[in-house]
C-alpha cells in the first residue's frame, strides 16, 4: 500500500504556492482516485481544492462567459446561460459519463482527465505516457479505440473528453494561477500533441491551478450540434464525436466551427475544414468536402481504420443539423 498526505486548500494562492511537484489537486476525484487505486498515478500528497471559491458562472463585460474551475459538469450543462447561448457545450457535457459522475466531475477536472487507453491504465503494459521510454503496447496491440489524428511513434492514446471537444469548437481561454502569478492560455494551445514526450500532456506547470475557463462570446445567430458515436447509447466514451457550429449568411455558410473527439490525441479543432466551409452553400456536398479535409491526415492502425469513415459521417451529420438549426428561430428550436 502506498501512503500519501492529504490537505484541504483554503485559498487559491495557498493551493498554487504550497504544492510540491509530486502533489495532485483533487476536485471531484472521479479520474484521480481511480488512477491512484490502479497505481497509475502515485501522488505523495492530495490537495483537496473543493473549498475554494471557484464555483461561479458569470458574464464578463466583453460578452464572454467565465466558468469557475469547480463548477460541476451537471451545473454547467444546466446553467441557463449555457443552455441558451452555448447549447453545444450543454449537449457535449450531457453526452459524457453518467448522471452520478457528472454531479461530481468538475470543469477543470474534465479538462485534465487522463486517457482511457487500456495500456496506460495497466501498470504491467508498456506505455510511454505513464513510464517514458518504456514503449507503446497500443501501436501493435488492441488499438480499436485509439487515435487516427495527432498520434506519434510514441503514443496514439485518445483524449477522452466530450466537454473539451465543444470548448475547442467554441473557443475558450484557461486562467491559471501558479507560484509566478496568474496567466492565460488559449484552449487550443493547452493540450499538447504526444510527439516523443507523451507524458507531457498540457501546458500546466508544477503547482499551477486552473481557476477558470472563459468561453469566447457566443456566435449568434447560429445553430450547433454535438454528435457522439459510440458502442452503446450511454455511459460510454466516443468512437468518434463532432462538435459543429454554423452561422448562415443568406443561403451560404458565414462562419463554421468544427472539432472532433474520440479520434485524436487532443481535442481536435478542424481549422482547414472550417475555412473551406466559409462562403460555401450549406449543402451536403460542402459538408462532405469539409469532412474529407478534416480527415485528410488520418493515420489508421490495424484495428481502427473504421474510425475514419465514422468521423467523416459524424462531421456531415453534425453540420447538417447545425445548419438546419441555424435556419430556424430560437422559438422553433425550443
Ligand atoms: C466510468 C467513467 C465514465 C466516464 N465517461 C466519460 C465520457 O463519456 N465523457 C467524458 O468526457 N468524460 C467521461 N469520464 C471522465 C469524467 O468526465 C472525468 O473523470 C471528470 O470530468 C474529472 O473531473 P474531476 O473533477 O472528478 O477530476 P479529478 O479526478 O478530481 O481530477 C482529475 C485530474 O485533474 C486535476 N485537477 C482537478 N482540478 C484541477 C484544477 N483546478 N487545476 C489543475 N488540475 C486540476 C487533478 O489533479 C487530476 O490530475 C468518465 C469517467 C468515468 C470514471
Coordinates of C-alpha atoms and ligand atoms in Angstrom, one line a residue:
X1 CA 0.0 0.0 0.0
X2 CA 1.2 3.5 -0.8
X3 CA 0.7 6.3 1.7
X4 CA 0.0 9.9 0.8
X5 CA -0.6 13.1 2.7
X6 CA -4.0 14.8 2.5
X7 CA -4.7 18.5 2.9
X8 CA -7.5 21.0 2.2
X9 CA -6.7 24.2 0.4
X10 CA -8.4 27.2 1.9
X11 CA -7.2 29.8 -0.6
X12 CA -6.3 29.8 -4.3
X13 CA -3.0 31.4 -3.5
X14 CA -2.0 28.9 -0.9
X15 CA -3.1 26.0 -3.1
X16 CA -1.0 27.3 -6.0
X17 CA 2.0 28.2 -3.9
X18 CA 2.3 25.4 -1.4
X19 CA 2.2 22.3 -3.6
X20 CA 5.2 20.1 -4.5
X21 CA 5.8 18.6 -7.9
X22 CA 4.5 15.2 -6.7
X23 CA 1.3 16.6 -5.2
X24 CA -2.0 16.4 -7.1
X25 CA -5.1 18.6 -6.7
X26 CA -8.3 16.6 -6.1
X27 CA -11.6 18.1 -7.3
X28 CA -14.4 15.6 -8.0
X29 CA -11.9 12.7 -7.7
X30 CA -13.7 10.7 -10.5
X31 CA -10.5 10.3 -12.5
X32 CA -7.8 10.8 -10.0
X33 CA -8.9 8.3 -7.4
X34 CA -9.3 5.5 -10.0
X35 CA -5.8 6.1 -11.2
X36 CA -4.3 6.2 -7.7
X37 CA -6.1 2.9 -6.9
X38 CA -4.7 1.4 -10.2
X39 CA -1.2 2.6 -9.2
X40 CA -1.0 4.6 -12.4
X41 CA -0.7 7.9 -10.5
X42 CA 1.3 8.0 -7.3
X43 CA 0.9 11.4 -5.7
X44 CA 2.8 12.0 -2.4
X45 CA 0.0 14.5 -1.4
X46 CA -3.6 15.1 -2.4
X47 CA -4.6 18.7 -2.1
X48 CA -8.4 18.9 -1.9
X49 CA -9.5 22.1 -3.6
X50 CA -13.3 21.7 -3.1
X51 CA -13.5 24.6 -0.6
X52 CA -12.0 27.2 -3.0
X53 CA -14.4 29.9 -4.3
X54 CA -14.3 28.6 -7.9
X55 CA -17.9 27.6 -8.5
X56 CA -19.3 30.7 -10.2
X57 CA -20.5 31.2 -13.8
X58 CA -20.6 34.8 -14.8
X59 CA -20.9 37.0 -17.9
X60 CA -17.9 39.4 -18.4
X61 CA -18.4 42.9 -19.7
X62 CA -16.9 41.9 -23.1
X63 CA -19.6 39.3 -23.7
X64 CA -17.7 36.2 -22.7
X65 CA -18.8 33.6 -20.1
X66 CA -16.4 32.8 -17.3
X67 CA -16.8 29.4 -15.7
X68 CA -15.1 28.6 -12.4
X69 CA -12.9 25.6 -12.3
X70 CA -15.0 23.8 -9.7
X71 CA -18.4 24.2 -11.5
X72 CA -19.7 20.7 -11.8
X73 CA -20.4 19.2 -15.3
X74 CA -24.1 18.9 -14.2
X75 CA -24.4 22.5 -13.1
X76 CA -22.6 23.8 -16.2
X77 CA -24.8 21.7 -18.6
X78 CA -28.0 23.0 -17.0
X79 CA -26.9 26.6 -16.4
X80 CA -29.4 29.0 -18.1
X81 CA -26.6 31.0 -19.9
X82 CA -25.1 27.8 -21.2
X83 CA -28.4 26.3 -22.3
X84 CA -29.4 29.4 -24.1
X85 CA -26.1 30.7 -25.6
X86 CA -23.8 27.6 -25.7
X87 CA -26.2 24.7 -26.3
X88 CA -23.3 22.9 -28.0
X89 CA -21.5 22.7 -24.6
X90 CA -24.6 21.6 -22.8
X91 CA -25.1 18.7 -25.3
X92 CA -21.5 17.6 -25.1
X93 CA -21.5 17.6 -21.3
X94 CA -24.7 15.6 -21.1
X95 CA -23.3 13.1 -23.6
X96 CA -20.4 12.3 -21.2
X97 CA -20.2 9.7 -18.4
X98 CA -23.4 9.2 -16.2
X99 CA -25.5 11.5 -14.1
X100 CA -23.7 10.5 -10.9
X101 CA -20.3 11.1 -12.4
X102 CA -21.4 14.5 -13.9
X103 CA -22.6 15.5 -10.4
X104 CA -19.1 15.1 -9.1
X105 CA -16.9 15.9 -12.1
X106 CA -15.7 19.5 -12.4
X107 CA -14.9 21.7 -15.3
X108 CA -11.1 21.8 -14.7
X109 CA -11.0 18.1 -13.8
X110 CA -12.7 17.3 -17.1
X111 CA -10.0 19.3 -19.0
X112 CA -7.3 17.5 -17.0
X113 CA -8.7 13.9 -17.3
X114 CA -6.3 11.3 -18.5
X115 CA -6.6 9.0 -21.4
X116 CA -8.7 5.8 -21.2
X117 CA -6.1 3.8 -23.2
X118 CA -6.1 0.4 -21.5
X119 CA -2.3 0.1 -21.8
X120 CA -1.9 3.4 -19.9
X121 CA -4.2 2.1 -17.2
X122 CA -2.4 -1.2 -16.8
X123 CA 1.0 -0.7 -15.0
X124 CA 2.2 -4.0 -16.4
X125 CA 2.0 -2.8 -20.0
X126 CA 4.5 -0.7 -21.9
X127 CA 3.3 2.9 -22.0
X128 CA 5.4 6.0 -22.8
X129 CA 2.8 8.3 -21.3
X130 CA 2.9 6.5 -17.9
X131 CA 6.5 5.4 -18.0
X132 CA 8.6 7.5 -20.5
X133 CA 10.8 5.3 -22.7
X134 CA 9.0 2.1 -21.9
X135 CA 7.4 1.8 -25.4
X136 CA 3.8 1.7 -26.6
X137 CA 1.9 -1.6 -26.5
X138 CA -1.1 0.1 -28.2
X139 CA 0.6 0.6 -31.6
X140 CA 0.6 -3.1 -32.4
X141 CA -1.9 -4.1 -29.8
X142 CA -5.7 -3.8 -29.4
X143 CA -5.9 -0.3 -30.9
X144 CA -9.6 -0.2 -32.0
X145 CA -10.3 2.8 -29.6
X146 CA -7.1 4.7 -30.4
X147 CA -6.3 7.9 -32.3
X148 CA -6.1 8.3 -36.1
X149 CA -5.2 12.0 -35.8
X150 CA -2.3 13.6 -33.9
X151 CA -0.5 10.4 -32.9
X152 CA 3.2 9.7 -32.9
X153 CA 5.6 6.7 -32.8
X154 CA 5.5 7.1 -29.0
X155 CA 1.7 7.4 -28.4
X156 CA -1.7 7.0 -30.1
X157 CA -3.9 7.5 -27.0
X158 CA -7.1 9.4 -27.4
X159 CA -8.1 12.4 -25.3
X160 CA -11.4 11.1 -24.0
X161 CA -13.3 14.3 -23.1
X162 CA -16.6 15.3 -24.7
X163 CA -16.7 18.8 -23.0
X164 CA -13.3 19.7 -24.4
X165 CA -14.5 19.0 -27.9
X166 CA -17.2 21.6 -27.6
X167 CA -14.8 24.0 -25.9
X168 CA -12.3 23.5 -28.8
X169 CA -15.1 24.4 -31.3
X170 CA -16.5 27.4 -29.3
X171 CA -13.1 28.9 -28.4
X172 CA -12.1 29.5 -24.8
X173 CA -9.2 30.7 -22.6
X174 CA -7.9 29.0 -19.4
X175 CA -6.9 31.1 -16.4
X176 CA -4.0 29.5 -14.4
X177 CA -2.7 30.5 -11.0
X178 CA 0.7 29.5 -10.0
X179 CA 3.8 30.3 -8.0
X180 CA 4.7 33.0 -10.6
X181 CA 1.2 34.5 -10.6
X182 CA -1.7 34.4 -13.0
X183 CA -1.6 33.7 -16.7
X184 CA -3.9 32.8 -19.5
X185 CA -3.7 30.1 -22.2
X186 CA -5.9 29.8 -25.3
X187 CA -7.8 26.5 -25.0
X188 CA -6.4 25.2 -28.4
X189 CA -2.8 25.5 -27.0
X190 CA -3.4 23.9 -23.6
X191 CA -3.3 20.2 -24.6
X192 CA -0.1 19.0 -26.2
X193 CA 0.4 16.6 -29.0
X194 CA 2.3 13.5 -27.8
X195 CA 5.3 13.7 -30.1
X196 CA 8.1 11.9 -28.4
X197 CA 7.1 13.3 -24.9
X198 CA 3.6 11.9 -24.4
X199 CA 3.9 12.2 -20.7
X200 CA 3.7 16.0 -21.1
X201 CA 0.0 16.3 -21.8
X202 CA -0.7 20.0 -21.2
X203 CA 0.7 23.4 -20.6
X204 CA 0.3 23.4 -16.8
X205 CA 3.5 23.9 -14.7
X206 CA 4.1 22.2 -11.4
X207 CA 1.9 23.8 -8.7
X208 CA -0.3 25.6 -11.2
X209 CA -4.0 25.5 -10.7
X210 CA -6.7 26.1 -13.3
X211 CA -9.0 28.7 -11.7
X212 CA -11.4 29.4 -14.6
X213 CA -12.2 28.7 -18.3
X214 CA -13.7 31.6 -20.2
X215 CA -15.8 30.9 -23.3
X216 CA -15.5 33.2 -26.3
X217 CA -18.5 35.4 -26.9
X218 CA -21.3 33.3 -28.4
X219 CA -21.5 33.2 -32.2
X220 CA -25.0 34.5 -32.9
X221 CA -27.3 33.7 -34.5
X222 CA -26.0 30.2 -35.1
X223 CA -27.0 26.6 -35.0
X224 CA -25.0 23.9 -33.4
X225 CA -24.9 20.2 -32.7
X226 CA -22.8 17.7 -30.8
X227 CA -22.9 14.2 -32.2
X228 CA -21.3 11.3 -30.3
X229 CA -21.0 7.9 -31.9
X230 CA -20.1 5.0 -29.5
X231 CA -20.5 1.3 -28.9
X232 CA -23.6 1.8 -26.7
X233 CA -26.0 4.6 -26.3
X234 CA -24.9 5.9 -22.9
X235 CA -22.2 5.7 -20.3
X236 CA -19.5 5.1 -23.0
X237 CA -16.6 7.0 -24.5
X238 CA -16.8 8.2 -28.1
X239 CA -15.5 6.2 -31.0
X240 CA -15.9 9.5 -32.9
X241 CA -17.7 12.7 -32.0
X242 CA -18.2 16.0 -33.7
X243 CA -19.0 19.5 -32.3
X244 CA -20.3 21.7 -35.1
X245 CA -21.5 25.3 -35.1
X246 CA -22.8 27.1 -38.2
X247 CA -23.8 30.7 -38.7
X248 CA -25.6 31.3 -42.0
X249 CA -25.2 34.3 -44.4
X250 CA -28.3 34.1 -46.5
X251 CA -28.2 30.6 -48.0
X252 CA -24.4 30.3 -47.6
X253 CA -22.3 29.5 -44.6
X254 CA -21.0 32.6 -42.9
X255 CA -18.9 31.0 -40.2
X256 CA -18.4 27.3 -39.3
X257 CA -16.7 25.9 -36.2
X258 CA -15.8 22.2 -36.1
X259 CA -14.0 20.0 -33.6
X260 CA -13.6 16.2 -33.3
X261 CA -13.4 13.8 -30.3
X262 CA -12.7 10.1 -30.0
X263 CA -10.3 10.1 -32.9
X264 CA -7.4 12.3 -31.8
X265 CA -4.7 12.7 -29.2
X266 CA -6.1 16.0 -28.1
X267 CA -9.5 17.8 -28.6
X268 CA -9.2 18.4 -32.4
X269 CA -10.2 21.7 -33.9
X270 CA -10.6 21.4 -37.7
X271 CA -9.4 24.8 -38.8
X272 CA -8.8 23.9 -42.5
X273 CA -12.3 22.4 -42.8
X274 CA -13.8 25.4 -41.2
X275 CA -12.0 27.7 -43.7
X276 CA -13.2 25.5 -46.6
X277 CA -16.8 25.9 -45.4
X278 CA -16.9 29.7 -45.2
X279 CA -18.8 31.2 -48.1
X280 CA -20.0 27.8 -49.4
X281 CA -23.6 26.8 -49.8
X282 CA -25.0 24.9 -46.8
X283 CA -25.3 21.7 -48.8
X284 CA -24.4 18.0 -48.4
X285 CA -21.6 18.5 -50.9
X286 CA -20.0 21.3 -48.9
X287 CA -20.2 19.2 -45.7
X288 CA -18.7 16.1 -47.4
X289 CA -15.8 18.1 -48.7
X290 CA -15.2 19.6 -45.2
X291 CA -15.2 16.0 -43.8
X292 CA -12.7 14.9 -46.4
X293 CA -10.4 17.8 -45.5
X294 CA -10.7 17.2 -41.7
X295 CA -9.6 13.5 -42.0
X296 CA -7.1 14.0 -44.8
X297 CA -4.1 13.4 -42.5
X298 CA -5.7 10.5 -40.6
X299 CA -3.3 7.5 -40.0
X300 CA -5.1 4.3 -39.1
X301 CA -3.6 1.4 -37.2
X302 CA -4.6 -2.3 -37.6
X303 CA -7.9 -2.1 -35.8
X304 CA -9.1 1.5 -36.0
X305 CA -9.4 2.3 -39.8
X306 CA -13.2 2.2 -39.4
X307 CA -12.9 5.5 -37.4
X308 CA -12.0 7.5 -40.5
X309 CA -15.4 7.0 -42.3
X310 CA -17.1 7.1 -39.0
X311 CA -15.7 10.5 -38.2
X312 CA -16.5 11.8 -41.7
X313 CA -20.1 10.7 -41.2
X314 CA -20.1 12.4 -37.7
X315 CA -19.0 15.7 -39.3
X316 CA -21.6 15.5 -42.1
X317 CA -24.4 14.7 -39.8
X318 CA -23.4 17.3 -37.2
X319 CA -23.0 20.0 -39.8
X320 CA -26.4 19.2 -41.4
X321 CA -28.1 19.5 -38.0
X322 CA -26.2 22.7 -37.1
X323 CA -27.1 24.3 -40.4
X324 CA -30.8 23.2 -40.1
X325 CA -30.9 24.8 -36.6
X326 CA -29.1 27.9 -37.9
X327 CA -32.0 28.4 -40.4
X328 CA -34.7 28.2 -37.7
X329 CA -35.7 30.7 -35.0
X330 CA -34.9 30.0 -31.3
X331 CA -38.6 29.6 -30.7
X332 CA -38.7 26.9 -33.3
X333 CA -35.7 25.2 -31.8
X334 CA -37.1 25.2 -28.3
Ligands
LIG1 C1 -16.8 5.4 -15.7 C2 -16.5 6.7 -16.2 C3 -17.0 7.1 -17.5 C4 -16.7 8.4 -18.0 N1 -17.2 8.7 -19.2 C5 -16.9 9.9 -19.7 C6 -17.4 10.4 -21.0 O1 -18.2 9.6 -21.7 N2 -17.0 11.6 -21.5 C7 -16.2 12.4 -20.8 O2 -15.9 13.5 -21.3 N3 -15.7 12.0 -19.6 C8 -16.0 10.8 -19.1 N4 -15.5 10.5 -17.9 C9 -14.5 11.3 -17.3 C10 -15.0 12.4 -16.3 O3 -15.6 13.4 -17.1 C11 -13.8 12.9 -15.5 O4 -13.5 11.8 -14.6 C12 -14.2 14.1 -14.8 O5 -14.5 15.2 -15.6 C13 -12.9 14.6 -14.0 O6 -13.3 15.6 -13.1 P1 -13.0 15.6 -11.6 O7 -13.4 16.9 -11.0 O8 -13.6 14.3 -10.9 O9 -11.4 15.4 -11.6 P2 -10.4 14.8 -10.5 O10 -10.5 13.3 -10.7 O11 -10.6 15.4 -9.2 O12 -9.0 15.3 -11.2 C14 -8.6 14.9 -12.4 C15 -7.3 15.5 -12.7 O13 -7.4 16.9 -12.8 C16 -6.5 17.6 -11.9 N5 -7.3 18.8 -11.5 C17 -8.5 18.8 -11.0 N6 -8.9 20.1 -10.8 C18 -7.8 20.9 -11.2 C19 -7.6 22.3 -11.2 N7 -8.5 23.2 -10.8 N8 -6.4 22.7 -11.6 C20 -5.4 21.8 -12.0 N9 -5.6 20.5 -12.0 C21 -6.8 20.0 -11.6 C22 -6.3 16.5 -10.8 O14 -5.1 16.8 -10.1 C23 -6.3 15.2 -11.6 O15 -5.0 15.1 -12.2 C24 -15.8 9.2 -17.3 C25 -15.3 8.9 -16.1 C26 -15.6 7.6 -15.5 C27 -15.0 7.2 -14.2

